[in-house]
Amino acid sequence: MMVMRALLVFILVGLPAVFSAQPAPAAAAAAPLLTDAYGREITLRGFNVSGSAKLYENGLLPFRSTADAATSAAAMRELTGANAVRFLISWEGVQPAANRIDTAYLDRAAAQIRQFTDRGIRVLLDWHQDLYSSHLFNQGSWYTGDGAPQWVIDLGDYPTESCGICILWGQNMLTNNAVREAAYDFWHRRDIQDAYLLQARGALSYLRSRVAYPMMLGVDPFNEPFDGGLDGAAGTTWEATYLLPFYQRFRAVMDETGWADRPLYAEPLVFWNTTFGEAGGLSTIPALGPRYVFNSHYYDGARMTLDPSAAGDGTYTSAMNRIRDRAAALGTAAFVSEFGNALSGTGSSGRTPWMVRAMYQGLDSRLSGGTFWNNAANAGGVLSGTQWHWDIYSGKHRELMNGNPDKVRTTGDGWNGEDHSVIANGALRLDRRVLDRLYPTAVAGRTLAFGYEDLAREGYAGAGRQQAWMTVPSRLPTIAALVNGRQYGVLVWREPATPPGAPTELHLPGAFPSARTVVVSDLGAVLGVAATGPIAVATEPGATAARRLLLTPPVAAAGTVHVALVVNADGTTPITAATLTAARTELLSWAAAVTW
């Protein structure tokens, strides 16, 4: 979670289908990418559903009913083009008593999951915890947790919890002895970890036949692992000694329960990639390979605590590239399962729109917008990720914090004072241009470069400055004029040795009307996209209005480089056939001059 990361930075500074991995060529290290059943490279984009799974009012699930899950899935698909969610469940929900797996809880979870898979949205199953357990906290506490059930806490002898002088809830990981000792026991006591794996075995066995398994991405076995005490060792040593063996044991459980062909999404120690310092990152362990995914979170701890500056072009390029490079070193695909920023209530929330915009830019490409056109050969692969988070009950909760009837939480996320949901009252809270993005959902070949100019404004509800980040150099005057003041994206990909038998697909944002979408490509150049042909538009699977762009090149030799410029030409400025022809000439010359 975002606040957790912010606190860690504050402490460090202020206090002493079958998804396989294939290497992608780039000048810098590039993580292998996820592929679908056709062998196409896929990009996953969507949201966590949701922090509401931490709340007892929701029965420790993202939604209070299957109908609410259906409403949420439909809205997400239509408003943002999301094709993936990270779906939260908890140990306490699965195993409320030592001798019982709650199949009714799992049935409700499965029914909610199916509402997403029925709409073409893939699902990553996430066993979520924060501060280990709510049962470590007393009724008068300022904070709470989620994860382990009461009977697990009863196995230990923990001190009365106290965070001390706490600035943010995540500080409990470092200063609350009850939280620290309970987490320490999880990693050191075989009986507790065996109980965790037992409930995971029961849950995965039960869910295997009750969900649309081909739409399941895999399993995140433990959200934001933290040590509870390093015993004087480095974070990397702790990962190798305790975290990796846990992942290997959980991997075996997946194999035993019918999930052998789905990867385990392995998170590093939560302190990694926090803007300041280095702690963990699975950087001293052997390569994990394609049966794992390197699964990182990213929050801008500096801007959430000490740095008053706004985000801009290229702000998060370096941080996202660290995730790419770490995954490449581990021989895995990369996934960013949490990122974002608060929408209210913090010193940085006024800067959130462009912070989130810059994070998506970092997912799209290794490059800043200002360097893309001149350095596209180094753009690398597109990162997949799920933003935190999508809570249809935002601002309408009624959670008794730690069971205290005198501490009823109704605002924001209803949990530890957070307010991160991008949706409330059925409407998006951020500029839709930030969230409903052009992106390559499936590439029939090898992605060489992708970049997107969303033109999202710096304020909320479309307020504030509009500034283009992905600027076109003057040596490409027709393209520069064509995209001036318009949203646009460019995709470059290489023809594979064996054609996948399916087109390259990009999600087409709702702001791009089919009749006024320009596509300039080696496949042709059109103003207005028809339902058939090498450049075509179709409805997204499981959607009613959301659309995708289909690019089907003619038979070409392996290694052929394809390129497509996609422009939202909505408005009154005319675009002539001569402009399209000139833009195509420029684009093909540009692509031919790059050493891919």
Coordinates of C-alpha atoms in Angstrom, one line a residue:
M1 CA 0.0 0.0 0.0
M2 CA 1.1 3.5 -0.7
V3 CA 1.1 4.9 2.8
M4 CA 3.2 2.0 3.9
R5 CA 5.9 2.9 1.3
A6 CA 5.8 6.6 2.3
L7 CA 6.4 5.7 5.8
L8 CA 9.3 3.5 5.0
V9 CA 11.0 6.4 3.2
F10 CA 10.2 8.8 6.1
I11 CA 11.9 6.4 8.5
L12 CA 14.9 5.8 6.2
V13 CA 15.5 9.5 5.8
G14 CA 14.0 11.2 8.8
L15 CA 15.1 8.8 11.4
P16 CA 18.4 7.2 12.0
A17 CA -3.8 -18.7 -20.6
V18 CA -0.3 -20.3 -20.1
F19 CA 1.9 -17.4 -19.6
S20 CA 5.5 -18.0 -20.7
A21 CA 8.6 -15.8 -20.6
Q22 CA 10.5 -14.8 -23.7
P23 CA 13.5 -12.5 -23.7
A24 CA 12.9 -9.2 -25.4
P25 CA 15.7 -7.3 -27.3
A26 CA 16.7 -3.9 -26.1
A27 CA 19.8 -1.9 -25.6
A28 CA 19.4 -2.1 -21.9
A29 CA 18.4 -5.1 -19.8
A30 CA 14.8 -6.1 -20.6
A31 CA 12.5 -8.4 -18.6
P32 CA 10.8 -11.3 -20.4
L33 CA 7.2 -10.6 -21.2
L34 CA 3.9 -12.4 -20.7
T35 CA 2.4 -14.2 -23.6
D36 CA -1.1 -15.6 -24.4
A37 CA -2.2 -18.9 -25.9
Y38 CA -1.4 -17.5 -29.4
G39 CA 2.1 -16.6 -28.4
R40 CA 1.4 -12.9 -28.5
E41 CA 3.0 -10.6 -26.0
I42 CA 0.3 -9.3 -23.7
T43 CA 0.1 -6.2 -21.6
L44 CA -2.1 -6.3 -18.5
R45 CA -3.6 -3.2 -17.1
G46 CA -6.3 -2.7 -14.5
F47 CA -6.8 -2.2 -10.8
N48 CA -6.8 -3.9 -7.4
V49 CA -10.2 -4.9 -6.2
S50 CA -10.0 -3.8 -3.5
G51 CA -9.1 -2.4 -0.1
S52 CA -12.6 -3.3 0.9
A53 CA -11.4 -6.9 1.4
K54 CA -9.8 -5.6 4.6
L55 CA -13.1 -4.7 6.1
Y56 CA -15.4 -6.8 8.2
E57 CA -18.4 -4.9 6.9
N58 CA -17.6 -6.6 3.5
G59 CA -17.0 -10.0 4.9
L60 CA -13.3 -9.7 4.0
L61 CA -14.1 -9.7 0.3
P62 CA -13.9 -6.9 -2.3
F63 CA -17.6 -6.8 -2.8
R64 CA -20.7 -7.1 -0.6
S65 CA -22.6 -9.1 -3.3
T66 CA -22.1 -10.8 -6.6
A67 CA -24.3 -8.1 -8.1
D68 CA -21.9 -5.4 -6.9
A69 CA -19.0 -7.2 -8.4
A70 CA -20.8 -7.4 -11.7
T71 CA -21.5 -3.7 -11.7
S72 CA -17.9 -2.9 -10.8
A73 CA -16.5 -5.2 -13.5
A74 CA -18.7 -3.8 -16.2
A75 CA -17.9 -0.2 -15.2
M76 CA -14.1 -0.9 -15.1
R77 CA -14.2 -2.6 -18.5
E78 CA -16.2 0.2 -20.2
L79 CA -14.6 3.2 -18.5
T80 CA -11.0 2.2 -18.6
G81 CA -10.5 -0.7 -20.9
A82 CA -9.0 -2.7 -18.0
N83 CA -8.1 -6.3 -18.9
A84 CA -6.8 -7.5 -15.5
V85 CA -7.5 -7.1 -11.8
R86 CA -5.7 -8.2 -8.6
F87 CA -8.4 -9.8 -6.5
L88 CA -7.8 -9.6 -2.8
I89 CA -8.7 -12.4 -0.3
S90 CA -7.3 -13.0 3.2
W91 CA -6.1 -15.8 5.4
E92 CA -8.7 -14.9 8.0
G93 CA -11.5 -15.2 5.4
V94 CA -10.3 -18.6 4.1
Q95 CA -9.5 -20.1 7.5
P96 CA -11.4 -18.4 10.4
A97 CA -10.7 -21.4 12.7
A98 CA -7.7 -23.8 12.8
N99 CA -9.8 -26.8 11.7
R100 CA -12.1 -25.1 9.1
I101 CA -11.7 -23.9 5.5
D102 CA -14.7 -21.6 4.9
T103 CA -16.0 -22.8 1.6
A104 CA -18.9 -20.4 1.8
Y105 CA -16.3 -17.5 1.8
L106 CA -14.6 -19.2 -1.2
D107 CA -17.9 -19.6 -3.0
R108 CA -18.6 -15.9 -2.7
A109 CA -15.1 -15.1 -3.8
A110 CA -15.4 -17.4 -6.9
A111 CA -18.7 -15.8 -7.8
Q112 CA -17.2 -12.3 -7.6
I113 CA -14.2 -13.4 -9.7
R114 CA -16.4 -14.8 -12.4
Q115 CA -18.0 -11.4 -12.9
F116 CA -14.6 -10.2 -14.1
T117 CA -13.6 -13.2 -16.1
D118 CA -17.0 -13.2 -17.8
R119 CA -16.1 -9.7 -19.1
G120 CA -12.7 -10.5 -20.5
I121 CA -10.8 -9.4 -17.4
R122 CA -8.0 -11.7 -16.2
V123 CA -7.6 -12.2 -12.5
L124 CA -4.5 -12.4 -10.2
L125 CA -5.5 -14.0 -6.9
D126 CA -3.8 -12.0 -4.0
W127 CA -3.5 -13.2 -0.4
H128 CA -3.5 -9.8 1.2
Q129 CA -2.1 -8.7 4.6
D130 CA -1.1 -5.4 6.1
L131 CA 0.6 -5.2 9.5
Y132 CA -0.1 -9.0 9.7
S133 CA -3.4 -9.0 11.5
S134 CA -6.2 -6.8 12.8
H135 CA -6.2 -9.0 15.9
L136 CA -2.9 -7.5 17.1
F137 CA -4.7 -4.2 17.7
N138 CA -6.8 -3.0 20.6
Q139 CA -10.1 -1.2 20.2
G140 CA -8.6 2.2 21.1
S141 CA -5.7 1.9 18.6
W142 CA -5.2 4.6 16.0
Y143 CA -4.5 1.8 13.5
T144 CA -5.5 -1.6 12.4
G145 CA -4.3 -4.5 10.2
D146 CA -5.6 -7.4 8.2
G147 CA -4.5 -10.9 7.3
A148 CA -4.0 -13.6 10.0
P149 CA -7.1 -14.8 12.0
Q150 CA -7.4 -14.6 15.8
W151 CA -6.5 -18.2 16.4
V152 CA -3.1 -17.7 14.7
I153 CA -2.4 -14.7 16.9
D154 CA -3.3 -16.8 19.9
L155 CA -0.4 -19.1 19.1
G156 CA 2.0 -16.4 20.1
D157 CA 2.6 -14.3 23.2
Y158 CA 2.8 -10.8 21.9
P159 CA 3.1 -7.5 23.8
T160 CA 0.4 -4.9 24.0
E161 CA 0.6 -3.1 20.6
S162 CA 1.8 0.4 20.4
C163 CA 3.2 2.3 17.4
G164 CA 4.8 5.0 19.6
I165 CA 5.0 8.4 17.8
C166 CA 3.5 7.2 14.5
I167 CA 3.3 9.5 11.5
L168 CA 1.6 6.9 9.2
W169 CA 0.2 3.5 9.7
G170 CA 3.0 1.7 7.9
Q171 CA 5.4 2.7 10.7
N172 CA 3.9 -0.1 12.8
M173 CA 6.1 -2.5 10.8
L174 CA 9.2 -0.9 12.3
T175 CA 8.1 0.4 15.7
N176 CA 5.2 -1.7 16.9
N177 CA 6.6 -4.7 18.8
A178 CA 3.4 -6.7 18.6
V179 CA 3.3 -6.4 14.8
R180 CA 7.0 -7.1 14.5
E181 CA 7.1 -10.1 16.7
A182 CA 4.0 -11.7 15.0
A183 CA 5.6 -11.2 11.6
Y184 CA 8.9 -12.6 12.9
D185 CA 7.1 -15.7 14.1
F186 CA 5.5 -16.3 10.7
W187 CA 8.9 -16.5 9.1
H188 CA 10.6 -18.5 11.9
R189 CA 7.9 -20.8 13.2
R190 CA 7.2 -23.8 11.1
D191 CA 3.8 -24.5 12.7
I192 CA 2.4 -21.1 11.7
Q193 CA 3.8 -21.2 8.2
D194 CA 2.5 -24.8 7.8
A195 CA -1.0 -23.5 8.8
Y196 CA -0.8 -20.8 6.1
L197 CA 0.2 -23.3 3.4
L198 CA -2.6 -25.6 4.6
Q199 CA -5.2 -23.0 4.1
A200 CA -3.7 -22.0 0.7
R201 CA -3.8 -25.7 -0.4
G202 CA -7.5 -25.9 0.6
A203 CA -8.4 -22.7 -1.1
L204 CA -6.6 -23.3 -4.3
S205 CA -8.0 -26.9 -4.6
Y206 CA -11.5 -25.6 -4.0
L207 CA -11.3 -22.6 -6.3
R208 CA -9.6 -24.5 -9.2
S209 CA -12.9 -25.8 -10.6
R210 CA -15.1 -22.9 -9.5
V211 CA -13.4 -20.1 -11.5
A212 CA -12.8 -19.7 -15.2
Y213 CA -9.3 -21.1 -14.8
P214 CA -7.9 -20.1 -18.2
M215 CA -8.6 -16.4 -17.2
M216 CA -6.6 -16.8 -13.9
L217 CA -3.1 -15.2 -14.2
G218 CA -1.6 -16.9 -11.1
V219 CA -1.3 -16.3 -7.4
D220 CA 0.4 -13.6 -5.3
P221 CA 0.9 -15.6 -2.1
F222 CA 1.8 -12.7 0.3
N223 CA 1.2 -9.0 -0.1
E224 CA 4.1 -6.7 0.9
P225 CA 6.2 -9.2 2.9
F226 CA 8.1 -7.6 5.8
D227 CA 10.6 -9.3 8.1
G228 CA 9.7 -8.4 11.6
G229 CA 13.4 -8.5 12.5
L230 CA 16.5 -9.1 10.4
D231 CA 18.7 -10.4 13.3
G232 CA 21.5 -8.1 12.1
A233 CA 21.4 -9.4 8.6
A234 CA 20.8 -7.5 5.3
G235 CA 17.4 -7.5 3.6
T236 CA 18.8 -9.5 0.8
T237 CA 20.0 -12.2 3.2
W238 CA 16.6 -12.3 4.8
E239 CA 15.0 -12.7 1.4
A240 CA 17.3 -15.6 0.5
T241 CA 17.0 -17.3 4.0
Y242 CA 13.2 -16.9 4.6
L243 CA 11.2 -15.3 1.8
L244 CA 12.5 -17.5 -1.1
P245 CA 12.0 -20.8 0.8
F246 CA 8.4 -19.7 1.6
Y247 CA 7.8 -18.9 -2.1
Q248 CA 9.2 -22.3 -3.1
R249 CA 6.9 -24.0 -0.6
F250 CA 3.9 -22.1 -1.9
R251 CA 5.0 -22.9 -5.5
A252 CA 4.8 -26.6 -4.5
V253 CA 1.3 -26.1 -3.1
M254 CA 0.2 -24.5 -6.4
D255 CA 1.6 -27.5 -8.3
E256 CA -0.2 -29.9 -6.1
T257 CA -3.6 -28.2 -6.5
G258 CA -3.8 -27.9 -10.3
W259 CA -2.1 -24.5 -10.7
A260 CA 1.2 -25.8 -12.0
D261 CA 0.9 -23.9 -15.3
R262 CA 0.3 -20.6 -13.6
P263 CA 3.1 -18.5 -12.2
L264 CA 3.7 -17.4 -8.7
Y265 CA 3.8 -13.6 -8.4
A266 CA 6.8 -13.1 -6.0
E267 CA 7.0 -9.8 -4.2
P268 CA 10.4 -8.6 -2.8
L269 CA 10.9 -7.2 0.7
V270 CA 8.6 -4.2 1.0
F271 CA 11.4 -1.9 1.7
W272 CA 12.8 -2.3 -1.8
N273 CA 12.6 0.5 -4.4
T274 CA 11.4 3.1 -1.9
T275 CA 13.2 6.0 -3.5
F276 CA 15.9 6.1 -0.7
G277 CA 18.3 3.3 0.0
E278 CA 18.2 -0.4 -1.1
A279 CA 16.8 -3.2 0.9
G280 CA 16.1 -6.5 -0.8
G281 CA 14.8 -6.8 -4.3
L282 CA 15.5 -10.6 -4.6
S283 CA 18.9 -9.5 -5.9
T284 CA 21.1 -12.2 -4.4
I285 CA 19.0 -15.3 -5.2
P286 CA 19.4 -17.5 -8.3
A287 CA 17.2 -16.9 -11.3
L288 CA 13.6 -17.9 -10.7
G289 CA 12.6 -18.5 -14.3
P290 CA 9.2 -18.4 -16.0
R291 CA 7.2 -20.2 -13.3
Y292 CA 7.5 -17.0 -11.3
V293 CA 6.8 -13.3 -12.0
F294 CA 8.8 -10.6 -10.3
N295 CA 5.9 -8.7 -8.7
S296 CA 6.9 -5.3 -7.4
H297 CA 4.9 -2.3 -5.9
Y298 CA 5.8 1.3 -6.6
Y299 CA 4.9 4.4 -4.7
D300 CA 6.7 7.7 -4.7
G301 CA 7.9 7.8 -1.1
A302 CA 9.8 11.0 -1.6
R303 CA 6.8 13.1 -2.9
M304 CA 4.6 11.5 -0.3
T305 CA 6.8 12.8 2.5
L306 CA 9.7 15.2 1.8
D307 CA 9.7 16.3 -1.8
P308 CA 7.2 19.1 -2.7
S309 CA 7.8 19.0 -6.4
A310 CA 5.3 18.0 -9.1
A311 CA 5.8 14.9 -11.2
G312 CA 6.5 15.4 -14.9
D313 CA 7.8 13.9 -18.0
G314 CA 10.1 11.0 -17.1
T315 CA 9.7 11.3 -13.4
Y316 CA 9.3 7.5 -12.9
T317 CA 11.3 6.2 -15.7
S318 CA 14.2 5.1 -13.5
A319 CA 12.0 3.5 -10.8
M320 CA 10.1 1.4 -13.4
N321 CA 13.3 0.5 -15.2
R322 CA 14.6 -0.9 -11.9
I323 CA 11.7 -3.3 -11.9
R324 CA 12.2 -4.3 -15.5
D325 CA 15.9 -4.9 -14.9
R326 CA 15.4 -6.9 -11.7
A327 CA 12.9 -9.1 -13.5
A328 CA 15.3 -9.6 -16.4
A329 CA 18.1 -10.7 -14.0
L330 CA 15.7 -13.2 -12.4
G331 CA 14.6 -14.6 -15.7
T332 CA 11.0 -13.7 -15.1
A333 CA 8.3 -11.4 -16.4
A334 CA 7.7 -8.2 -14.5
F335 CA 4.5 -7.0 -13.0
V336 CA 3.7 -3.9 -10.9
S337 CA 0.7 -5.0 -8.8
E338 CA 0.3 -1.8 -6.9
F339 CA 1.1 1.8 -7.8
G340 CA -0.7 5.2 -7.5
N341 CA -1.2 8.0 -4.9
A342 CA -3.8 9.3 -2.5
L343 CA -6.7 11.3 -4.0
S344 CA -7.2 13.4 -0.9
G345 CA -6.0 13.9 2.6
T346 CA -2.3 14.0 2.1
G347 CA 0.3 16.7 1.2
S348 CA 0.9 15.0 -2.1
S349 CA -2.8 14.3 -3.1
G350 CA -3.0 17.6 -5.0
R351 CA -0.3 16.4 -7.3
T352 CA -1.8 12.9 -7.8
P353 CA -3.1 13.4 -11.4
W354 CA 0.3 13.9 -12.9
M355 CA 2.0 11.5 -10.5
V356 CA -0.3 8.7 -11.8
R357 CA 0.2 9.9 -15.4
A358 CA 4.0 9.7 -15.0
M359 CA 3.7 6.2 -13.5
Y360 CA 1.7 5.0 -16.5
Q361 CA 4.3 6.6 -18.7
G362 CA 7.0 4.6 -16.9
L363 CA 5.0 1.4 -17.5
D364 CA 4.7 2.2 -21.2
S365 CA 8.3 2.7 -22.0
R366 CA 11.9 2.9 -20.6
L367 CA 12.1 6.4 -22.0
S368 CA 10.8 9.8 -21.2
G369 CA 8.4 11.4 -23.7
G370 CA 11.0 14.0 -24.6
T371 CA 13.5 11.3 -25.7
F372 CA 11.2 8.7 -27.2
W373 CA 11.3 9.7 -30.9
N374 CA 15.1 10.2 -30.9
N375 CA 15.9 7.1 -28.9
A376 CA 13.1 4.6 -29.6
A377 CA 15.4 1.7 -30.0
N378 CA 15.9 1.7 -26.3
A379 CA 12.2 1.9 -25.4
G380 CA 12.1 -1.7 -24.3
G381 CA 9.0 -3.7 -23.4
V382 CA 5.8 -2.5 -21.9
L383 CA 5.2 -3.2 -18.2
S384 CA 2.0 -4.7 -16.9
G385 CA 0.4 -3.5 -13.7
T386 CA -2.7 -2.9 -11.6
Q387 CA -3.3 0.4 -9.9
W388 CA -4.3 0.7 -6.3
H389 CA -7.3 0.7 -6.2
W390 CA -11.0 0.4 -7.3
D391 CA -13.5 0.6 -4.5
I392 CA -17.1 1.2 -5.5
Y393 CA -18.0 1.9 -1.8
S394 CA -15.5 4.8 -1.6
G395 CA -16.8 7.3 1.0
K396 CA -19.7 5.1 1.9
H397 CA -18.2 2.7 4.4
R398 CA -19.4 1.8 7.8
E399 CA -16.5 -0.1 9.4
L400 CA -16.1 -0.5 13.1
M401 CA -12.4 0.0 13.5
N402 CA -11.0 -2.9 15.5
G403 CA -14.6 -3.7 16.4
N404 CA -15.1 -0.4 18.3
P405 CA -18.6 0.9 18.0
D406 CA -17.3 4.4 18.9
K407 CA -14.9 4.4 16.0
V408 CA -17.0 4.0 12.9
R409 CA -15.1 4.7 9.7
T410 CA -17.2 6.0 6.8
T411 CA -14.9 8.2 4.7
G412 CA -12.4 7.3 2.0
D413 CA -11.4 3.7 2.0
G414 CA -12.8 3.1 5.5
W415 CA -9.4 1.8 6.6
N416 CA -6.5 3.6 8.4
G417 CA -7.5 7.0 7.0
E418 CA -6.7 6.1 3.4
D419 CA -8.5 7.5 0.3
H420 CA -7.1 5.9 -2.9
S421 CA -10.0 4.7 -4.9
V422 CA -10.1 6.0 -8.5
I423 CA -13.9 5.6 -8.6
A424 CA -16.7 6.9 -6.3
N425 CA -20.4 7.2 -6.8
G426 CA -20.1 5.4 -10.1
A427 CA -17.7 8.0 -11.6
L428 CA -14.0 8.2 -12.2
R429 CA -12.3 10.7 -9.8
L430 CA -9.2 11.1 -12.0
D431 CA -9.2 12.5 -15.5
R432 CA -10.4 9.6 -17.7
R433 CA -7.5 10.3 -20.0
V434 CA -5.1 9.1 -17.3
L435 CA -6.9 5.8 -16.8
D436 CA -8.5 4.9 -20.2
R437 CA -5.3 4.6 -22.2
L438 CA -4.2 3.4 -25.6
Y439 CA -2.0 0.3 -24.9
P440 CA -1.0 -2.8 -26.7
T441 CA -3.1 -5.6 -25.2
A442 CA -1.6 -8.3 -27.5
V443 CA 1.3 -8.0 -29.9
A444 CA 1.7 -10.6 -32.7
G445 CA 5.5 -10.6 -32.5
R446 CA 8.1 -8.8 -30.4
T447 CA 7.4 -5.3 -29.1
L448 CA 10.3 -2.9 -29.9
A449 CA 8.8 0.4 -28.7
F450 CA 5.6 1.9 -27.4
G451 CA 4.8 5.3 -26.2
Y452 CA 1.5 7.2 -25.5
E453 CA 0.7 10.9 -25.2
D454 CA -2.5 11.1 -23.1
L455 CA -2.6 14.9 -22.6
A456 CA -4.1 14.5 -19.2
R457 CA -4.4 17.7 -17.2
E458 CA -2.6 18.3 -14.0
G459 CA -5.7 18.8 -11.8
Y460 CA -8.8 16.9 -11.0
A461 CA -11.9 16.8 -13.1
G462 CA -10.1 18.0 -16.2
A463 CA -8.8 21.2 -14.4
G464 CA -5.3 22.6 -14.6
R465 CA -2.6 22.7 -17.3
Q466 CA -2.5 20.5 -20.4
Q467 CA 1.0 19.8 -21.5
A468 CA 2.4 17.3 -24.1
W469 CA 5.2 15.2 -22.8
M470 CA 5.9 13.0 -25.8
T471 CA 7.0 15.7 -28.2
V472 CA 7.8 15.0 -31.9
P473 CA 11.1 16.4 -33.2
S474 CA 11.0 19.1 -35.9
R475 CA 12.6 16.8 -38.4
L476 CA 9.2 15.0 -38.6
P477 CA 7.1 18.1 -39.5
T478 CA 4.0 16.3 -40.8
I479 CA 3.7 13.9 -37.9
A480 CA 4.4 16.8 -35.5
A481 CA 1.5 18.8 -37.0
L482 CA -0.8 15.8 -37.1
V483 CA -0.4 15.0 -33.4
N484 CA -0.2 18.6 -32.2
G485 CA -2.8 19.1 -29.4
R486 CA -4.0 15.5 -29.8
Q487 CA -3.7 12.2 -27.9
Y488 CA -1.7 9.7 -29.8
G489 CA 0.4 6.6 -29.5
V490 CA 3.0 4.8 -31.5
L491 CA 3.8 1.1 -31.5
V492 CA 6.7 -0.7 -33.2
W493 CA 6.9 -4.5 -33.3
R494 CA 8.8 -7.2 -35.1
E495 CA 7.3 -10.0 -37.2
P496 CA 7.9 -13.4 -35.4
A497 CA 9.4 -16.4 -37.0
T498 CA 6.1 -18.2 -36.7
P499 CA 3.0 -16.0 -37.2
P500 CA 0.7 -16.3 -34.2
G501 CA -2.5 -16.5 -36.3
A502 CA -4.0 -13.6 -34.4
P503 CA -3.7 -9.8 -35.0
T504 CA -1.9 -7.2 -32.9
E505 CA -4.4 -5.5 -30.7
L506 CA -4.5 -2.2 -28.9
H507 CA -7.1 -1.0 -26.5
L508 CA -8.8 2.1 -28.1
P509 CA -9.7 4.6 -25.4
G510 CA -13.3 5.8 -25.3
A511 CA -12.2 9.3 -26.3
F512 CA -11.0 8.0 -29.7
P513 CA -14.1 7.9 -31.9
S514 CA -13.8 5.2 -34.5
A515 CA -14.8 7.6 -37.3
R516 CA -12.1 10.1 -36.3
T517 CA -9.3 7.8 -35.3
V518 CA -6.3 8.1 -37.6
V519 CA -4.0 5.1 -38.1
V520 CA -0.8 5.6 -40.0
S521 CA 1.2 2.4 -40.5
D522 CA 3.1 0.2 -42.9
L523 CA -0.3 -1.5 -43.2
G524 CA -1.8 1.7 -44.7
A525 CA -3.1 5.1 -43.6
V526 CA -6.7 5.8 -42.7
L527 CA -8.9 8.5 -41.2
G528 CA -11.8 6.5 -39.7
V529 CA -11.4 2.8 -38.8
A530 CA -13.8 0.3 -40.3
A531 CA -14.9 -3.1 -38.9
T532 CA -12.9 -5.1 -41.5
G533 CA -9.5 -4.9 -43.2
P534 CA -5.9 -4.9 -42.1
I535 CA -6.7 -1.9 -39.9
A536 CA -10.0 -2.6 -38.1
V537 CA -11.9 -1.9 -34.9
A538 CA -13.9 -4.3 -32.8
T539 CA -15.5 -4.4 -29.4
E540 CA -13.4 -5.6 -26.5
P541 CA -14.3 -9.1 -25.4
G542 CA -16.9 -9.0 -22.7
A543 CA -17.6 -5.3 -23.3
T544 CA -20.5 -3.4 -24.7
A545 CA -18.9 -0.1 -25.8
A546 CA -15.1 -0.5 -25.1
R547 CA -13.2 -1.1 -28.3
R548 CA -9.9 -2.4 -29.6
L549 CA -7.8 -1.7 -32.7
L550 CA -6.9 -4.8 -34.7
L551 CA -3.7 -4.6 -36.9
T552 CA -3.3 -7.5 -39.3
P553 CA -0.2 -7.2 -41.5
P554 CA -0.1 -9.2 -44.8
V555 CA 2.3 -12.2 -44.9
A556 CA 5.7 -10.8 -44.1
A557 CA 9.2 -12.3 -43.6
A558 CA 10.3 -13.0 -40.1
G559 CA 12.0 -10.0 -38.6
T560 CA 10.0 -7.5 -40.6
V561 CA 9.5 -4.3 -38.5
H562 CA 5.9 -3.0 -38.3
V563 CA 4.9 0.4 -37.1
A564 CA 1.6 2.1 -36.3
L565 CA 0.8 5.7 -35.3
V566 CA -2.7 6.0 -33.7
V567 CA -4.1 9.5 -33.3
N568 CA -7.3 10.8 -31.7
A569 CA -8.4 13.3 -34.5
D570 CA -11.7 14.2 -32.9
G571 CA -12.4 17.9 -33.6
T572 CA -13.0 20.2 -36.5
T573 CA -9.5 20.5 -38.0
P574 CA -9.5 18.7 -41.3
I575 CA -7.0 16.0 -42.2
T576 CA -6.4 15.5 -45.9
A577 CA -5.4 12.4 -47.8
A578 CA -2.2 14.3 -48.7
T579 CA -1.4 14.7 -45.0
L580 CA -1.9 11.0 -44.3
T581 CA 0.3 10.1 -47.2
A582 CA 3.1 12.5 -46.1
A583 CA 2.8 11.3 -42.5
R584 CA 3.1 7.7 -43.6
T585 CA 6.2 8.5 -45.6
E586 CA 7.8 10.2 -42.6
L587 CA 6.8 7.4 -40.2
L588 CA 8.2 4.6 -42.4
S589 CA 11.4 6.6 -43.0
W590 CA 11.8 7.1 -39.3
A591 CA 11.3 3.4 -38.5
A592 CA 13.7 2.3 -41.2
A593 CA 16.4 4.6 -39.9
V594 CA 16.4 3.1 -36.4
T595 CA 18.6 0.2 -35.6
W596 CA 16.1 -2.1 -33.9

